[in-house]
């Protein structure tokens, strides 16, 4: 479902090293979108987001939160793999990619109610200036009505973050599910407030 323009994008330096552009993927009719940082080695090879070890950890945490991984949309701030996964060394990608690809993709989702920003790179897109530890408990409502929930990144668990990081991510995912359900219900009923 990606445009040819997307797959031949040369807007930032990362195009030089990629095997594949990694556009958003999943259920385009979903109410929840999960947004990570950038493709890793497996994603670069396969052309889809969250298909490597971080993705497996994310799916595991989603199941623990009561979310079926088949029912959501997956995306990243940056759509091409930064060499060595060192995204901070490529600020041109972070400045250009989200406006060109991530934000239009999210805006095209007809039922989107909630975005989960996984990690500090996605978090700072919507909560500028916040640190990772602060992001994990934040939420905000965009002018579109879509709610953004901050979260730690599943890779942090894999790097030895401990059980409290898993618990925190599960908590963010549960809040996202709750916000999405409330927003969805209000949307169906055409009202601005509801009984929860
Ligand atoms: N895979 C992705 O698609 N995004 C991440 O942020 C990490 C791994």
mmCIF file of C-alpha atoms in Angstrom, residues 46-158:
data_model
loop_
_atom_site.group_PDB
_atom_site.id
_atom_site.type_symbol
_atom_site.label_atom_id
_atom_site.label_comp_id
_atom_site.label_asym_id
_atom_site.label_seq_id
_atom_site.Cartn_x
_atom_site.Cartn_y
_atom_site.Cartn_z
ATOM 1 C CA UNK A 46 11.916 -7.521 4.994
ATOM 2 C CA UNK A 47 10.426 -4.084 4.322
ATOM 3 C CA UNK A 48 7.932 -4.212 7.228
ATOM 4 C CA UNK A 49 8.018 -2.585 10.681
ATOM 5 C CA UNK A 50 8.443 -4.537 13.934
ATOM 6 C CA UNK A 51 9.255 -7.937 12.382
ATOM 7 C CA UNK A 52 12.499 -8.477 14.375
ATOM 8 C CA UNK A 53 13.265 -9.093 18.047
ATOM 9 C CA UNK A 54 11.823 -5.741 19.232
ATOM 10 C CA UNK A 55 8.605 -6.596 17.385
ATOM 11 C CA UNK A 56 8.367 -10.006 19.049
ATOM 12 C CA UNK A 57 8.811 -8.371 22.454
ATOM 13 C CA UNK A 58 6.193 -5.757 21.561
ATOM 14 C CA UNK A 59 3.669 -8.447 20.514
ATOM 15 C CA UNK A 60 4.325 -10.295 23.768
ATOM 16 C CA UNK A 61 3.637 -7.125 25.808
ATOM 17 C CA UNK A 62 0.544 -6.349 23.719
ATOM 18 C CA UNK A 63 -0.896 -9.811 24.425
ATOM 19 C CA UNK A 64 -0.253 -9.257 28.139
ATOM 20 C CA UNK A 65 -2.154 -5.956 27.864
ATOM 21 C CA UNK A 66 -5.046 -7.752 26.157
ATOM 22 C CA UNK A 67 -4.413 -6.414 22.622
ATOM 23 C CA UNK A 68 -4.350 -8.769 19.628
ATOM 24 C CA UNK A 69 -1.245 -7.728 17.597
ATOM 25 C CA UNK A 70 -3.166 -8.412 14.361
ATOM 26 C CA UNK A 71 -5.625 -5.596 15.088
ATOM 27 C CA UNK A 72 -3.294 -2.567 15.100
ATOM 28 C CA UNK A 73 -1.178 -0.430 12.775
ATOM 29 C CA UNK A 74 2.640 -0.265 13.059
ATOM 30 C CA UNK A 75 4.781 2.656 11.993
ATOM 31 C CA UNK A 76 8.050 4.443 12.681
ATOM 32 C CA UNK A 77 9.278 8.031 12.954
ATOM 33 C CA UNK A 78 11.878 7.261 10.288
ATOM 34 C CA UNK A 79 11.186 4.847 7.411
ATOM 35 C CA UNK A 80 14.733 3.807 6.446
ATOM 36 C CA UNK A 81 17.270 2.053 8.652
ATOM 37 C CA UNK A 82 19.990 4.233 10.157
ATOM 38 C CA UNK A 83 23.367 2.419 9.961
ATOM 39 C CA UNK A 84 24.083 0.796 13.330
ATOM 40 C CA UNK A 85 20.554 1.867 14.425
ATOM 41 C CA UNK A 86 22.212 5.180 15.431
ATOM 42 C CA UNK A 87 19.248 7.429 14.611
ATOM 43 C CA UNK A 88 20.619 10.384 16.563
ATOM 44 C CA UNK A 89 23.487 10.647 14.080
ATOM 45 C CA UNK A 90 20.992 11.386 11.284
ATOM 46 C CA UNK A 91 18.999 14.451 12.390
ATOM 47 C CA UNK A 92 18.021 15.171 8.771
ATOM 48 C CA UNK A 93 15.966 11.961 8.807
ATOM 49 C CA UNK A 94 14.104 12.941 11.978
ATOM 50 C CA UNK A 95 13.375 16.427 10.620
ATOM 51 C CA UNK A 96 12.167 15.343 7.194
ATOM 52 C CA UNK A 97 10.706 11.835 7.351
ATOM 53 C CA UNK A 98 7.732 12.233 9.759
ATOM 54 C CA UNK A 99 6.123 15.118 7.842
ATOM 55 C CA UNK A 100 6.649 13.368 4.504
ATOM 56 C CA UNK A 101 5.499 9.846 5.424
ATOM 57 C CA UNK A 102 4.492 9.036 9.027
ATOM 58 C CA UNK A 103 2.030 11.881 9.593
ATOM 59 C CA UNK A 104 0.226 11.496 6.227
ATOM 60 C CA UNK A 105 -0.022 7.729 6.837
ATOM 61 C CA UNK A 106 -1.594 8.264 10.260
ATOM 62 C CA UNK A 107 -3.892 10.995 8.894
ATOM 63 C CA UNK A 108 -5.173 8.568 6.240
ATOM 64 C CA UNK A 109 -6.379 6.039 8.827
ATOM 65 C CA UNK A 110 -10.185 6.353 8.895
ATOM 66 C CA UNK A 111 -10.763 5.013 12.439
ATOM 67 C CA UNK A 112 -7.600 6.103 14.248
ATOM 68 C CA UNK A 113 -8.310 7.060 17.870
ATOM 69 C CA UNK A 114 -5.015 6.560 19.674
ATOM 70 C CA UNK A 115 -1.288 6.629 18.874
ATOM 71 C CA UNK A 116 1.206 4.937 21.189
ATOM 72 C CA UNK A 117 4.600 6.658 20.936
ATOM 73 C CA UNK A 118 7.160 3.950 21.725
ATOM 74 C CA UNK A 119 10.375 5.410 23.127
ATOM 75 C CA UNK A 120 11.916 8.850 23.216
ATOM 76 C CA UNK A 121 12.292 9.367 19.451
ATOM 77 C CA UNK A 122 8.560 8.924 18.805
ATOM 78 C CA UNK A 123 7.742 10.589 22.129
ATOM 79 C CA UNK A 124 9.537 13.824 21.354
ATOM 80 C CA UNK A 125 7.556 14.176 18.104
ATOM 81 C CA UNK A 126 4.421 14.791 20.167
ATOM 82 C CA UNK A 127 5.864 15.756 23.576
ATOM 83 C CA UNK A 128 8.822 17.998 22.689
ATOM 84 C CA UNK A 129 11.419 18.376 25.414
ATOM 85 C CA UNK A 130 10.183 15.482 27.585
ATOM 86 C CA UNK A 131 12.537 12.779 28.836
ATOM 87 C CA UNK A 132 11.892 9.033 28.341
ATOM 88 C CA UNK A 133 10.844 8.513 31.965
ATOM 89 C CA UNK A 134 8.340 11.377 31.806
ATOM 90 C CA UNK A 135 6.934 10.317 28.440
ATOM 91 C CA UNK A 136 5.872 6.905 29.715
ATOM 92 C CA UNK A 137 3.051 8.410 31.775
ATOM 93 C CA UNK A 138 1.962 11.229 29.451
ATOM 94 C CA UNK A 139 -1.026 11.567 27.160
ATOM 95 C CA UNK A 140 -2.273 14.424 24.994
ATOM 96 C CA UNK A 141 -5.134 15.094 22.626
ATOM 97 C CA UNK A 142 -4.231 16.321 19.126
ATOM 98 C CA UNK A 143 -6.404 18.874 17.312
ATOM 99 C CA UNK A 144 -7.723 15.953 15.223
ATOM 100 C CA UNK A 145 -9.111 14.404 18.433
ATOM 101 C CA UNK A 146 -6.583 11.545 18.273
ATOM 102 C CA UNK A 147 -4.995 10.810 21.674
ATOM 103 C CA UNK A 148 -1.237 10.201 21.908
ATOM 104 C CA UNK A 149 0.031 7.994 24.745
ATOM 105 C CA UNK A 150 3.724 7.912 25.664
ATOM 106 C CA UNK A 151 5.548 4.660 26.421
ATOM 107 C CA UNK A 152 8.960 3.137 26.904
ATOM 108 C CA UNK A 153 10.290 1.257 23.859
ATOM 109 C CA UNK A 154 10.199 -2.581 23.888
ATOM 110 C CA UNK A 155 13.928 -2.603 22.978
ATOM 111 C CA UNK A 156 14.613 -1.179 26.436
ATOM 112 C CA UNK A 157 13.248 -4.431 27.921
ATOM 113 C CA UNK A 158 15.590 -6.424 25.636
#
